[in-house]
Every structure is written in structure tokens, then in C-alpha cells.
mmCIF file of C-alpha atoms in Angstrom:
data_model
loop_
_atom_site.group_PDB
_atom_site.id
_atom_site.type_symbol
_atom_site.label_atom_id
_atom_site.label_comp_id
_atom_site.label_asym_id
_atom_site.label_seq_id
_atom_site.Cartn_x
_atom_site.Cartn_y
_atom_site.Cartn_z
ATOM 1 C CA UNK A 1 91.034 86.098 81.773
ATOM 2 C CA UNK A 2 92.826 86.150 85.036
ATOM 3 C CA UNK A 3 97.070 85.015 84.369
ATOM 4 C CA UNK A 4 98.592 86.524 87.844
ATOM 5 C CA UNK A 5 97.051 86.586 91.402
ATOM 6 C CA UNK A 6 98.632 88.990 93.884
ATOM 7 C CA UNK A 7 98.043 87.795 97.226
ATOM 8 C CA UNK A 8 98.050 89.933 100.350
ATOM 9 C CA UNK A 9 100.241 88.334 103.623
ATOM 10 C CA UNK A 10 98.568 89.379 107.124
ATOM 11 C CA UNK A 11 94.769 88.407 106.943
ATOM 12 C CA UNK A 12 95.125 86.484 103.549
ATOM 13 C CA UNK A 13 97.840 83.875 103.660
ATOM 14 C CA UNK A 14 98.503 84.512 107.441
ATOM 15 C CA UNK A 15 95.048 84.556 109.638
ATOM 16 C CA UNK A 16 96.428 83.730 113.077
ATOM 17 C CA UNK A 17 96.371 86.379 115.841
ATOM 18 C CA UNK A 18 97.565 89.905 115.906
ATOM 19 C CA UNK A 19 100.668 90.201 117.706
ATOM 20 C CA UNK A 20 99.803 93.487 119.551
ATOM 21 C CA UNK A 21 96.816 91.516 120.526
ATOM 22 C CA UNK A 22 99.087 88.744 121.857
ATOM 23 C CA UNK A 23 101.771 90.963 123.447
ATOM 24 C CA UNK A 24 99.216 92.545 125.524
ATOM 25 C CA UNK A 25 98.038 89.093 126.703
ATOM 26 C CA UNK A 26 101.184 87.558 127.239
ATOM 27 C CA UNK A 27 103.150 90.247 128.861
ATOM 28 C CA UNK A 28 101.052 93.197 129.454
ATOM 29 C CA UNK A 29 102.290 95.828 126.712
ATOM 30 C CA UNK A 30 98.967 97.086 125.694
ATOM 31 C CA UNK A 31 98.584 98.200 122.309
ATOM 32 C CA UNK A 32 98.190 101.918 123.387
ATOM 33 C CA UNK A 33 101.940 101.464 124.306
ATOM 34 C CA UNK A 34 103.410 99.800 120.858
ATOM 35 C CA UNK A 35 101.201 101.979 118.813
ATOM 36 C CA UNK A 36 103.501 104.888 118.600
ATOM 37 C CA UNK A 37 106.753 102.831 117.644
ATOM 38 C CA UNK A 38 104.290 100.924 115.110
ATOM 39 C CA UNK A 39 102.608 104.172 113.628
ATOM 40 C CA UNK A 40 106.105 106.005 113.603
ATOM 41 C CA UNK A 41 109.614 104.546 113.306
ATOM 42 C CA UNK A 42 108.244 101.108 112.027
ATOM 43 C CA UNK A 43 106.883 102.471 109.185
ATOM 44 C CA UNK A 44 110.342 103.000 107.817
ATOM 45 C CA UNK A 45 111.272 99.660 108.041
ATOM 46 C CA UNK A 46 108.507 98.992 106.557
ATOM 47 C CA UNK A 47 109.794 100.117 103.048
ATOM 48 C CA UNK A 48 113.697 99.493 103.463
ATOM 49 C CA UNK A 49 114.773 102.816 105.168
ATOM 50 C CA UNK A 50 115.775 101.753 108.802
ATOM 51 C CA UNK A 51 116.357 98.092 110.212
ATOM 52 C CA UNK A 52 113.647 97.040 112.785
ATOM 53 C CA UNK A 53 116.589 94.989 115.134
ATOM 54 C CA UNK A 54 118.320 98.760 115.413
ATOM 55 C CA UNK A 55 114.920 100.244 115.366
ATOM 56 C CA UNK A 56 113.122 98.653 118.304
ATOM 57 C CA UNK A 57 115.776 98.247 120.550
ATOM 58 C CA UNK A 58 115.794 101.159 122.154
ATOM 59 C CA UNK A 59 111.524 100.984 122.716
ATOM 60 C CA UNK A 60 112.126 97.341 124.426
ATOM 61 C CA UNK A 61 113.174 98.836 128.083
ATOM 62 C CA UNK A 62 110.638 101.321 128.355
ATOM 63 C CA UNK A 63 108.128 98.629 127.111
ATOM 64 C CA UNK A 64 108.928 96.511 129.898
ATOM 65 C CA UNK A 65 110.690 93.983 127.745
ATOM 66 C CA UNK A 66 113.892 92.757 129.299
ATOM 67 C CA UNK A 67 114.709 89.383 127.382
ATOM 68 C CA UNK A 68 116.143 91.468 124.365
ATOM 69 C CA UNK A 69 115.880 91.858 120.866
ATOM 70 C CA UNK A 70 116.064 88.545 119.361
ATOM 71 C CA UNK A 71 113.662 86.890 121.999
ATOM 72 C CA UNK A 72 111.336 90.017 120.975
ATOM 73 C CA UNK A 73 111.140 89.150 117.300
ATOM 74 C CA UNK A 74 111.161 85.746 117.852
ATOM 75 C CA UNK A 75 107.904 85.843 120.255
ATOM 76 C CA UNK A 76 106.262 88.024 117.147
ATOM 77 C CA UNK A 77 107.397 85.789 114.545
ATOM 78 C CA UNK A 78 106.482 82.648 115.944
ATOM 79 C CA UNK A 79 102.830 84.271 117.440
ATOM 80 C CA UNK A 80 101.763 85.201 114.255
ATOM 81 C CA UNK A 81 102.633 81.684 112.524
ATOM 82 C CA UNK A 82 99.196 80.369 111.462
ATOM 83 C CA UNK A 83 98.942 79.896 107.987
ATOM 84 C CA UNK A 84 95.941 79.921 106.194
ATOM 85 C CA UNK A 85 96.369 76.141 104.332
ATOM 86 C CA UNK A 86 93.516 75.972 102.492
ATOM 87 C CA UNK A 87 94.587 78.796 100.324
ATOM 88 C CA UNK A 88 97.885 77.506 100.073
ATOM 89 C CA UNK A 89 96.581 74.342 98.921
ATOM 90 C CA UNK A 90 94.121 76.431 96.718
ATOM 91 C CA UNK A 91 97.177 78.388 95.063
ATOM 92 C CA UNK A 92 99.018 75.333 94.178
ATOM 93 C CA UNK A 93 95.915 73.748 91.949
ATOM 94 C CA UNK A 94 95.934 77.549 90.447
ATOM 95 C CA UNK A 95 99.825 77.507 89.470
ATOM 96 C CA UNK A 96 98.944 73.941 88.484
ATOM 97 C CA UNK A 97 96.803 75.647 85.937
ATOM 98 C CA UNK A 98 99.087 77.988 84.766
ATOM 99 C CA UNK A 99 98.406 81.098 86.551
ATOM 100 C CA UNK A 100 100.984 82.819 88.518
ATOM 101 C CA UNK A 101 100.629 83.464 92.029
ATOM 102 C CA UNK A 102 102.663 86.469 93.918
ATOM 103 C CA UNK A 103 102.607 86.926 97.178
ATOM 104 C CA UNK A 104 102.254 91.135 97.774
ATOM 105 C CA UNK A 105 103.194 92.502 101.247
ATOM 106 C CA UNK A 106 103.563 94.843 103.512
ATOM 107 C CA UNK A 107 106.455 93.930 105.560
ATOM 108 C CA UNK A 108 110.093 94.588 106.964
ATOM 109 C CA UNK A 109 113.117 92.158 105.976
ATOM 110 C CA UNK A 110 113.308 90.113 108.675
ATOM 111 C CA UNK A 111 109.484 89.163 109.096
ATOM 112 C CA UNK A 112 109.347 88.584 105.280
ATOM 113 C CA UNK A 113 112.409 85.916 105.474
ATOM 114 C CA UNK A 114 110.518 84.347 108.252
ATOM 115 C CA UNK A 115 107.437 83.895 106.114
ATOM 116 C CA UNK A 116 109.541 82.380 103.067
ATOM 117 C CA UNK A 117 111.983 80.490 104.835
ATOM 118 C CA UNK A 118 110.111 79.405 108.012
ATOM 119 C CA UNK A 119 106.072 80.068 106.902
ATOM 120 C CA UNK A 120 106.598 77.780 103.050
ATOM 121 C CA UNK A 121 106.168 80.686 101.452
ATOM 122 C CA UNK A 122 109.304 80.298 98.815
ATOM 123 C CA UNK A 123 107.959 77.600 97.858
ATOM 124 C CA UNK A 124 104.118 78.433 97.597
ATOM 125 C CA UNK A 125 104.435 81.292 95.086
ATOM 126 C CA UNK A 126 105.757 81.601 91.865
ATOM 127 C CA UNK A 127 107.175 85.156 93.131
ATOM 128 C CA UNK A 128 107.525 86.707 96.503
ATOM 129 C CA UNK A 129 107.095 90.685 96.944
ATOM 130 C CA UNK A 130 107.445 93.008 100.111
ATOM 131 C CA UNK A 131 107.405 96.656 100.513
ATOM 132 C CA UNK A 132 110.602 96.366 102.508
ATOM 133 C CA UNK A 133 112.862 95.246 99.170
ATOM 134 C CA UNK A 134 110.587 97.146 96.442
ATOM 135 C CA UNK A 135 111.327 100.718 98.875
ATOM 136 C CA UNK A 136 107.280 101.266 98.757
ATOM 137 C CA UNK A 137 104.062 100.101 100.518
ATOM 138 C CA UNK A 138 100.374 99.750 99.527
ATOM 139 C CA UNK A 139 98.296 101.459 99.115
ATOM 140 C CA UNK A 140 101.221 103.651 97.324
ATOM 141 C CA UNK A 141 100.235 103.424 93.588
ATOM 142 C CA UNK A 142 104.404 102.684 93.235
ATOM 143 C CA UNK A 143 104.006 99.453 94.808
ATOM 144 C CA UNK A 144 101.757 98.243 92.442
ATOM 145 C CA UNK A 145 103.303 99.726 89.725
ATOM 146 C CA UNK A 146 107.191 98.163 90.680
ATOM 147 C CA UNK A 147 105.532 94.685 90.536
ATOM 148 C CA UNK A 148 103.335 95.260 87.602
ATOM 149 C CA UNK A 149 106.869 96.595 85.422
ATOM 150 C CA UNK A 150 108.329 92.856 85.957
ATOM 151 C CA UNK A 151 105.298 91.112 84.455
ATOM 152 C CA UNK A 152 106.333 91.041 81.050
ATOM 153 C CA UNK A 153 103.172 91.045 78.443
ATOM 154 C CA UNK A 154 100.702 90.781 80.670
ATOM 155 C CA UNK A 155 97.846 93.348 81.175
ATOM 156 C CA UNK A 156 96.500 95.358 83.954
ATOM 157 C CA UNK A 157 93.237 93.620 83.126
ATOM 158 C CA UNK A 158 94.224 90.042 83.399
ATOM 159 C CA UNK A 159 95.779 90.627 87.284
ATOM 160 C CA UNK A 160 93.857 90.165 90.512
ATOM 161 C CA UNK A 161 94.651 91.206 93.340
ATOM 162 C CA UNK A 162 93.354 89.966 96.917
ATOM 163 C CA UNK A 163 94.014 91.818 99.982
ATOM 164 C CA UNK A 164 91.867 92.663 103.598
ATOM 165 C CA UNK A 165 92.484 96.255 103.520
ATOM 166 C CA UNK A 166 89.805 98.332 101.939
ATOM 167 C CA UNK A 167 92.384 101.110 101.535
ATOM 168 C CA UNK A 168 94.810 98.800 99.392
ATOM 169 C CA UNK A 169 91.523 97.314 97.604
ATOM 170 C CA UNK A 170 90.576 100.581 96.501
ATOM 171 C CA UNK A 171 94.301 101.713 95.649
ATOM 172 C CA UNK A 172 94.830 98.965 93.433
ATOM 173 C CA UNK A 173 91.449 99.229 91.124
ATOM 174 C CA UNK A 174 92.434 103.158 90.350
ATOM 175 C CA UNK A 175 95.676 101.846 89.405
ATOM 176 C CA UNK A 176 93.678 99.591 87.142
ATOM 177 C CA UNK A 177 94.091 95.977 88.225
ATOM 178 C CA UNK A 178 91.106 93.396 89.454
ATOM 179 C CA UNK A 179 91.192 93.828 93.203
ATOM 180 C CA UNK A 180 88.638 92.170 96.067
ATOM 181 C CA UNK A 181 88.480 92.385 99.695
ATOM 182 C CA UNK A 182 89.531 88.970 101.021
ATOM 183 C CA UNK A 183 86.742 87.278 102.744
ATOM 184 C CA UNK A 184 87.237 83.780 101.807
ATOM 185 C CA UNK A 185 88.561 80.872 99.500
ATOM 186 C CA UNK A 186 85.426 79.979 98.716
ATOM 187 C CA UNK A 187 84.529 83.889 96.984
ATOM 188 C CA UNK A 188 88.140 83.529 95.321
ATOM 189 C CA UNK A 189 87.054 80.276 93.353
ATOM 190 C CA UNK A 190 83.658 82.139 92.580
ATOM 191 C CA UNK A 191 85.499 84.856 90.941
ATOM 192 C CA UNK A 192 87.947 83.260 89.435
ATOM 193 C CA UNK A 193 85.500 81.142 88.015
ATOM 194 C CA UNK A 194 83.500 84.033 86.306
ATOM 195 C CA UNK A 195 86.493 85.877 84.935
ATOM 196 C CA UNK A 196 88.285 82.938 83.398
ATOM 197 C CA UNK A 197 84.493 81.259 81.832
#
């Protein structure tokens, strides 16, 4: 019996375009060029350690980028707002049924308060989770584990967790919790539907 859903951000609740995709579009920037700030320095933001406003500033001239900082995130925030409704219309009937859905992602402070405050998302789960506050990031088994501590009484075995990374799919069933490779709401109801009859 599935009592808590852990639901992945970027390519679960959030299915619009990439930004690096959009950023080369819009302005140029190919991917080739972001991809060493995103690989490297990002990645600490990522779990807490550095602050992305500090951290990217200094890429944004060499970029090509000369409306600043806050005009930066803004463009990424507001690029990659497209929300996937039907699942959040999906996860209200399943809170509406008692089961408790957590959202579980991978991303820096400022993008997460975006997604609660500006994406719904506060409102949509029962719990909200990023890498940024809990200081790791899936696939790291202490991601899981820092979330799983909180839940009380509840066993490995009765969580499911949905996610589009094969990497944090696989992660997450050696740590010992129902995982599956987001494809669509449709497979969700399938499987909930055979765990929970």
C-alpha cells in the first residue's frame, strides 16, 4: 500500500522547455558555452554551498549577457514556467485520498521559491523538498534518506517515488523505496492502482 508519493520537479511537475535550449534560441549562448558553469560551480548551489546570484555573475559578461543578474534569472525562471496540470490536478484527488504527496528536487534556493511561490507548488503538496535546503542531491542515497527520517511510521515499502532520471530511479530502489521512470499520468494511476488493490 502506497501512503507517500515523492514527486520529481523538472520533467515531472515542470515539462516546459529546457532553458539552455531556450537561451540558445533567444540570445545565442549555446549550450556548449553554459555547460561548464552548469557542470561546475552550479552544482554547489545546487545543494546549499554557494548562492547562484554571486555565482553566475561573473559568467554573465563573457556569456554575452549584458542586462544583469536579475533579468538573467528572471528570463530562466519565467522560460521554464509550464506546469504539468494534469498531474497537479491528479495529486490533489490523491491527497484527497489520504496519501501524501512531496515534491523531491533538485534545485538551488531561488528557483525552488519560484516554483512554490510563483509555480502553486506550496500549495500542491503536502511537503516541499530541494537538494538546496536538505545540503544533498539525488541520486545521493542522503537525499533520500534526509526525507525518508521525517516520515514518521511509515515504511520504505509503502513510498513511491517518480522521477525522469534513470540514474535517480535506480538510486532510489537500492535505497529501498518504490521508484518509476516518469512517462505519464496515465502509468502513475496504473500503478498506483495495482499497489493499493
Amino acid at each position: 500500500m502506497i501512503k507517500v508519493i515523492l514527486f520529481d520537479a523538472d520533467g515531472v511537475m515542470v515539462n516546459g522547455e529546457r532553458f539552455s535550449v531556450a537561451l540558445a534560441r533567444d540570445y545565442g549562448i549555446s549550450i556548449e558555452t553554459t555547460l561548464p558553469f552548469f557542470n561546475g560551480p552550479f552544482q554547489e548551489c545546487l545543494v546549499g554551498n554557494a548562492d547562484l546570484r554571486e555565482t553566475v555573475s561573473p559568467y554573465l559578461s563573457g556569456w554575452g549577457w549584458d542586462k544583469g543578474v536579475e533579468a538573467f534569472l528572471d528570463y530562466w525562471f519565467n522560460i521554464e514556467h509550464t506546469i504539468n496540470e494534469e498531474l497537479v490536478s491528479y495529486i490533489q484527488e490523491l491527497r484527497g485520498q489520504g496519501i501524501l504527496c512531496f515534491l523531491a528536487t533538485n534545485n538551488e534556493k531561488y528557483r525552488f521559491k519560484y516554483m512554490l511561490d510563483r509555480m502553486g507548488f506550496s500549495n500542491c503538496f503536502d511537503k516541499t523538498y530541494a537538494s538546496a535546503h536538505l545540503g544533498s542531491k539525488k541520486p545521493d542515497h542522503d537525499f533520500f534518506q534526509k526525507i525518508y527520517s521525517e516520515l514518521g511510521d511509515v515504511n520504505k515499502d509503502e513510498i513511491l517515488f517518480i522521477d525522469d532520471d534513470k540514474d535517480n530511479i535506480d538510486s532510489a530502489k537500492i535505497f529501498g523505496i518504490n521508484s518509476v521512470l516518469y512517462t505519464s499520468v496515465g502509468d502513475i494511476k496504473k500503478i498506483l492502482y495495482e499497489k493499493n488493490n
